[in-house]
């Protein structure tokens, strides 16, 4: 019998990361998690560490706590992230730095920390999380959109640099997904905004964290052994194109 694969999932206490924890667990992986917060159910983890993915020493601590130098790591799923609104003149430099740090620099820090161990291990898979706004711009979200565009391009760079080491890197780009990150849209008074966002998705519904986790698990598996450097929407068609008014169909 072969040894189960070991996966490190960040943002593991909530939303898409937590759905990955459940799915990878079901698929027999040894699941290691990191998040700012502790998870509701720690029985799903072979190891869990509270920590900040923007903090290099905290990442080093996690690498050592999970004995990655000796036991290796087959897959990284980097889900930790934040969102935030505002155009260039509405946000301040401190917010810009923060969102770039949490979404983009953390991706640089954690991937550069795990890659040497994957190289020694004979390869591995990295899945980063972008957004539909990795691929297209959106109004009033400059920090988020630019950070996620950076994540997509960083992932392509990783794929090219480390293909020689049998390390694959792909970026999953969710559309509107019902998670704690988007739960403010369910608050009274936000119905119109939520519906407008839903309507922008050709499938006319939000996605679930499980639907995103399914794509992440596929990309992390040997079934995706020839897929690397890809930026893949899980977005109900959001990035496929613009819908024109139905009356214009003739
Ligand atoms: P979520 O439910 O808020 O989960 C994200 C988790 O990451 C939270 O537990 C969060 O803690 C944690 N986290 C944030 N900053 C961290 C840090 N510096 N160090 C360690 N952990 C940190 O969000 P989600 O919807 O699952 O989002 C997961 C990823 O998908 C994010 O990168 C997000 O941008 C992306 N995404 C989500 C959607 C969507 O519609 N939900 C769409 C496109 C892309 P706190 O709660 O304390 O911040």
Short mmCIF file of C-alpha atoms and ligand atoms in Angstrom, two decimals:
data_model
loop_
_atom_site.label_atom_id
_atom_site.label_comp_id
_atom_site.label_asym_id
_atom_site.label_seq_id
_atom_site.Cartn_x
_atom_site.Cartn_y
_atom_site.Cartn_z
CA UNK A 1 0.00 0.00 0.00
CA UNK A 2 1.36 3.46 -0.89
CA UNK A 3 1.79 6.20 1.73
CA UNK A 4 -1.12 8.70 1.83
CA UNK A 5 -0.39 12.08 0.34
CA UNK A 6 0.29 14.99 2.66
CA UNK A 7 -1.45 18.30 1.91
CA UNK A 8 -1.01 21.68 3.61
CA UNK A 9 -4.13 23.87 3.39
CA UNK A 10 -4.09 27.52 4.47
CA UNK A 11 -7.28 29.39 5.32
CA UNK A 12 -8.26 25.96 6.60
CA UNK A 13 -10.68 27.10 9.30
CA UNK A 14 -13.24 28.68 7.01
CA UNK A 15 -14.99 28.73 3.65
CA UNK A 16 -13.21 27.24 0.64
CA UNK A 17 -10.17 26.15 2.68
CA UNK A 18 -12.37 24.28 5.14
CA UNK A 19 -14.30 22.61 2.30
CA UNK A 20 -10.89 21.46 0.99
CA UNK A 21 -10.03 20.08 4.43
CA UNK A 22 -13.19 17.96 4.36
CA UNK A 23 -12.77 16.76 0.78
CA UNK A 24 -9.07 15.95 1.01
CA UNK A 25 -9.79 14.13 4.27
CA UNK A 26 -12.48 12.06 2.52
CA UNK A 27 -9.98 11.31 -0.24
CA UNK A 28 -7.49 9.85 2.27
CA UNK A 29 -4.96 12.66 2.41
CA UNK A 30 -3.06 13.51 5.57
CA UNK A 31 -4.40 17.04 6.08
CA UNK A 32 -2.28 19.79 7.68
CA UNK A 33 -3.91 23.15 8.24
CA UNK A 34 -2.99 26.76 8.98
CA UNK A 35 -5.26 29.74 9.63
CA UNK A 36 -5.45 32.83 11.81
CA UNK A 37 -8.38 31.16 13.62
CA UNK A 38 -8.86 27.70 15.02
CA UNK A 39 -11.24 25.39 13.14
CA UNK A 40 -14.60 24.24 14.51
CA UNK A 41 -13.63 20.60 14.03
CA UNK A 42 -9.97 19.79 14.54
CA UNK A 43 -10.54 16.04 14.18
CA UNK A 44 -10.18 16.45 10.40
CA UNK A 45 -6.55 17.52 10.73
CA UNK A 46 -3.42 15.45 11.24
CA UNK A 47 -1.96 18.79 12.35
CA UNK A 48 -3.25 22.34 12.70
CA UNK A 49 -1.31 25.51 13.54
CA UNK A 50 -2.71 28.95 14.13
CA UNK A 51 -0.60 31.46 12.24
CA UNK A 52 -0.41 34.38 9.87
CA UNK A 53 0.54 33.55 6.27
CA UNK A 54 2.14 36.99 5.83
CA UNK A 55 4.65 36.20 8.58
CA UNK A 56 7.76 34.38 7.31
CA UNK A 57 8.79 33.03 10.74
CA UNK A 58 5.22 31.75 11.33
CA UNK A 59 5.42 29.86 8.03
CA UNK A 60 8.82 28.42 9.01
CA UNK A 61 7.29 27.34 12.31
CA UNK A 62 4.47 25.53 10.47
CA UNK A 63 6.94 23.80 8.11
CA UNK A 64 8.86 22.47 11.10
CA UNK A 65 5.83 21.68 13.27
CA UNK A 66 4.47 19.49 10.46
CA UNK A 67 7.91 17.87 9.97
CA UNK A 68 7.83 18.77 6.28
CA UNK A 69 11.66 18.61 5.98
CA UNK A 70 11.61 14.93 6.95
CA UNK A 71 8.11 13.73 6.02
CA UNK A 72 7.71 15.81 2.85
CA UNK A 73 4.69 17.52 1.34
CA UNK A 74 2.79 16.42 -1.75
CA UNK A 75 0.38 19.32 -2.14
CA UNK A 76 -0.13 22.92 -1.04
CA UNK A 77 -3.53 24.61 -1.25
CA UNK A 78 -3.23 28.29 -0.35
CA UNK A 79 -6.72 29.56 0.45
CA UNK A 80 -6.01 32.21 3.11
CA UNK A 81 -7.00 35.60 1.80
CA UNK A 82 -8.96 38.79 2.37
CA UNK A 83 -11.23 41.02 0.37
CA UNK A 84 -11.93 44.73 0.38
CA UNK A 85 -13.46 47.51 -1.66
CA UNK A 86 -12.36 50.85 -2.98
CA UNK A 87 -10.92 52.57 -6.04
CA UNK A 88 -7.42 54.10 -6.15
CA UNK A 89 -8.60 57.37 -4.60
CA UNK A 90 -10.85 55.68 -2.04
CA UNK A 91 -8.32 53.34 -0.43
CA UNK A 92 -5.24 54.46 1.43
CA UNK A 93 -1.69 53.16 1.03
CA UNK A 94 -1.94 51.17 4.27
CA UNK A 95 -4.92 49.18 2.95
CA UNK A 96 -3.18 48.69 -0.41
CA UNK A 97 -0.12 47.27 1.36
CA UNK A 98 -2.23 45.06 3.58
CA UNK A 99 -4.27 43.43 0.81
CA UNK A 100 -1.21 42.96 -1.41
CA UNK A 101 0.53 41.41 1.57
CA UNK A 102 -2.28 39.05 2.61
CA UNK A 103 -3.24 37.87 -0.88
CA UNK A 104 -0.08 38.14 -2.98
CA UNK A 105 3.03 38.31 -0.79
CA UNK A 106 1.75 35.44 1.36
CA UNK A 107 1.53 33.33 -1.81
CA UNK A 108 5.16 34.15 -2.57
CA UNK A 109 6.23 33.41 1.02
CA UNK A 110 4.45 30.09 1.45
CA UNK A 111 5.28 28.71 -1.98
CA UNK A 112 8.98 29.55 -1.63
CA UNK A 113 8.93 27.84 1.77
CA UNK A 114 7.44 24.55 0.52
CA UNK A 115 9.10 24.27 -2.91
CA UNK A 116 12.55 23.13 -1.67
CA UNK A 117 10.86 20.24 0.15
CA UNK A 118 8.82 19.29 -2.91
CA UNK A 119 12.02 19.37 -4.97
CA UNK A 120 13.67 16.92 -2.58
CA UNK A 121 10.50 14.83 -2.60
CA UNK A 122 10.44 14.41 -6.39
CA UNK A 123 7.63 16.87 -7.07
CA UNK A 124 4.30 18.13 -5.86
CA UNK A 125 1.26 20.26 -6.62
CA UNK A 126 0.56 23.86 -5.68
CA UNK A 127 -2.92 25.34 -6.01
CA UNK A 128 -3.29 29.05 -5.38
CA UNK A 129 -6.60 30.91 -5.17
CA UNK A 130 -7.21 33.86 -7.43
CA UNK A 131 -10.58 35.29 -8.35
CA UNK A 132 -12.55 36.14 -11.44
CA UNK A 133 -10.84 39.51 -10.91
CA UNK A 134 -7.48 37.81 -11.55
CA UNK A 135 -8.65 37.69 -15.16
CA UNK A 136 -10.79 40.80 -15.64
CA UNK A 137 -10.87 44.12 -13.81
CA UNK A 138 -13.78 45.24 -11.70
CA UNK A 139 -14.95 48.56 -10.38
CA UNK A 140 -14.18 49.71 -6.83
CA UNK A 141 -11.96 46.79 -5.89
CA UNK A 142 -8.51 47.85 -7.08
CA UNK A 143 -6.50 46.34 -4.22
CA UNK A 144 -8.28 43.00 -4.34
CA UNK A 145 -8.27 42.72 -8.14
CA UNK A 146 -4.60 43.66 -8.51
CA UNK A 147 -3.55 41.31 -5.71
CA UNK A 148 -5.45 38.43 -7.34
CA UNK A 149 -4.08 39.23 -10.81
CA UNK A 150 -0.66 39.01 -9.18
CA UNK A 151 -1.51 35.63 -7.67
CA UNK A 152 -2.44 34.28 -11.11
CA UNK A 153 0.78 35.50 -12.70
CA UNK A 154 2.92 34.38 -9.78
CA UNK A 155 1.40 30.92 -10.25
CA UNK A 156 2.32 30.86 -13.94
CA UNK A 157 5.89 31.87 -13.02
CA UNK A 158 6.10 29.06 -10.46
CA UNK A 159 4.81 26.57 -13.02
CA UNK A 160 7.51 27.52 -15.50
CA UNK A 161 10.37 27.72 -13.00
CA UNK A 162 9.67 24.41 -11.29
CA UNK A 163 8.26 22.18 -14.04
CA UNK A 164 11.76 20.66 -14.21
CA UNK A 165 11.28 19.48 -10.63
CA UNK A 166 7.89 17.88 -11.38
CA UNK A 167 6.13 20.60 -9.39
CA UNK A 168 2.84 21.72 -10.91
CA UNK A 169 1.23 25.07 -10.01
CA UNK A 170 -2.29 26.12 -10.94
CA UNK A 171 -4.55 28.98 -9.89
CA UNK A 172 -8.25 28.41 -9.20
CA UNK A 173 -10.38 31.52 -9.69
CA UNK A 174 -13.78 31.39 -7.97
CA UNK A 175 -16.76 33.52 -8.85
CA UNK A 176 -19.23 34.53 -6.14
CA UNK A 177 -19.09 31.74 -3.55
CA UNK A 178 -21.23 31.54 -0.42
CA UNK A 179 -18.67 31.57 2.41
CA UNK A 180 -18.11 33.70 5.52
CA UNK A 181 -16.16 36.11 3.26
CA UNK A 182 -19.33 36.94 1.34
CA UNK A 183 -21.87 36.47 4.16
CA UNK A 184 -22.26 40.26 4.57
CA UNK A 185 -24.23 40.12 1.31
CA UNK A 186 -26.94 38.16 3.15
CA UNK A 187 -27.50 40.99 5.64
CA UNK A 188 -30.73 42.98 5.31
CA UNK A 189 -30.32 45.85 2.87
CA UNK A 190 -27.79 44.01 0.72
CA UNK A 191 -30.32 41.96 -1.28
CA UNK A 192 -29.96 44.12 -4.39
CA UNK A 193 -26.17 43.99 -4.40
CA UNK A 194 -26.21 40.21 -3.93
CA UNK A 195 -28.76 39.76 -6.72
CA UNK A 196 -26.79 42.01 -9.06
CA UNK A 197 -23.68 39.95 -8.41
CA UNK A 198 -25.59 36.72 -8.97
CA UNK A 199 -27.04 38.07 -12.22
CA UNK A 200 -23.53 38.75 -13.49
CA UNK A 201 -22.92 34.98 -13.41
CA UNK A 202 -24.50 33.25 -16.43
CA UNK A 203 -25.54 30.31 -14.22
CA UNK A 204 -27.54 32.80 -12.08
CA UNK A 205 -26.51 31.39 -8.74
CA UNK A 206 -23.56 31.64 -6.36
CA UNK A 207 -21.18 28.71 -6.19
CA UNK A 208 -20.52 26.59 -3.13
CA UNK A 209 -17.22 26.12 -1.36
CA UNK A 210 -17.52 22.41 -2.20
CA UNK A 211 -17.68 23.16 -5.94
CA UNK A 212 -14.43 25.09 -5.68
CA UNK A 213 -12.85 22.36 -3.52
CA UNK A 214 -13.70 19.78 -6.20
CA UNK A 215 -11.64 21.69 -8.78
CA UNK A 216 -8.79 22.17 -6.30
CA UNK A 217 -8.74 18.46 -5.43
CA UNK A 218 -8.67 17.52 -9.12
CA UNK A 219 -5.75 19.86 -9.81
CA UNK A 220 -3.91 18.52 -6.77
CA UNK A 221 -4.32 14.91 -7.91
CA UNK A 222 -2.42 12.77 -10.38
CA UNK A 223 -5.47 13.00 -12.64
CA UNK A 224 -4.14 16.49 -13.48
CA UNK A 225 -0.56 15.30 -14.03
CA UNK A 226 -0.10 17.26 -17.31
CA UNK A 227 -1.84 20.46 -16.16
CA UNK A 228 0.37 23.27 -14.94
CA UNK A 229 0.49 27.05 -15.14
CA UNK A 230 -3.25 27.30 -15.68
CA UNK A 231 -5.63 29.93 -14.34
CA UNK A 232 -9.00 28.24 -14.11
CA UNK A 233 -12.35 29.86 -13.41
CA UNK A 234 -14.86 28.10 -11.17
CA UNK A 235 -17.33 30.86 -11.73
CA UNK A 236 -20.60 29.77 -13.34
CA UNK A 237 -19.44 31.32 -16.61
CA UNK A 238 -18.61 34.78 -15.21
CA UNK A 239 -15.35 35.16 -17.14
CA UNK A 240 -16.55 33.43 -20.32
CA UNK A 241 -17.89 36.64 -21.79
CA UNK A 242 -20.53 39.32 -21.45
CA UNK A 243 -24.19 38.47 -21.73
CA UNK A 244 -26.08 40.88 -23.96
CA UNK A 245 -29.75 41.66 -23.46
CA UNK A 246 -31.88 38.63 -24.40
CA UNK A 247 -33.93 40.81 -26.81
CA UNK A 248 -30.79 41.24 -28.96
CA UNK A 249 -30.77 37.54 -29.79
CA UNK A 250 -32.07 37.78 -33.37
P1 LIG B 1 -13.10 32.93 4.28
O1 LIG B 1 -14.29 32.11 4.56
O2 LIG B 1 -12.98 34.29 4.87
O3 LIG B 1 -11.80 32.06 4.63
C1 LIG B 1 -10.51 32.61 4.59
C2 LIG B 1 -9.77 32.18 5.83
O4 LIG B 1 -8.41 32.68 5.72
C3 LIG B 1 -10.36 32.80 7.12
O5 LIG B 1 -10.35 31.87 8.18
C4 LIG B 1 -9.39 33.95 7.37
O6 LIG B 1 -9.35 34.38 8.70
C5 LIG B 1 -8.09 33.30 6.96
N1 LIG B 1 -7.03 34.30 6.80
C6 LIG B 1 -7.16 35.58 6.36
N2 LIG B 1 -5.97 36.19 6.41
C7 LIG B 1 -5.09 35.30 6.89
C8 LIG B 1 -3.71 35.36 7.21
N3 LIG B 1 -3.00 36.49 7.04
N4 LIG B 1 -3.10 34.25 7.70
C9 LIG B 1 -3.80 33.11 7.88
N5 LIG B 1 -5.12 32.99 7.63
C10 LIG B 1 -5.75 34.08 7.14
O7 LIG B 1 -12.95 33.17 2.70
P2 LIG B 1 -13.21 32.21 1.44
O8 LIG B 1 -14.39 32.75 0.74
O9 LIG B 1 -13.13 30.78 1.82
O10 LIG B 1 -11.93 32.64 0.60
C11 LIG B 1 -10.83 31.75 0.37
C12 LIG B 1 -10.05 32.32 -0.80
O11 LIG B 1 -10.90 32.35 -1.95
C13 LIG B 1 -9.56 33.75 -0.60
O12 LIG B 1 -8.29 33.90 -1.16
C14 LIG B 1 -10.57 34.58 -1.38
O13 LIG B 1 -10.04 35.79 -1.84
C15 LIG B 1 -10.86 33.64 -2.53
N6 LIG B 1 -12.12 33.93 -3.20
C16 LIG B 1 -13.31 33.87 -2.55
C17 LIG B 1 -14.48 34.17 -3.23
C18 LIG B 1 -15.83 34.15 -2.59
O14 LIG B 1 -16.81 34.60 -3.23
N7 LIG B 1 -15.98 33.62 -1.37
C19 LIG B 1 -14.42 34.54 -4.59
C20 LIG B 1 -13.19 34.59 -5.22
C21 LIG B 1 -12.03 34.28 -4.51
P3 LIG B 1 -10.23 35.72 9.09
O15 LIG B 1 -11.66 35.33 8.87
O16 LIG B 1 -9.89 35.98 10.52
O17 LIG B 1 -9.77 36.81 8.16
#
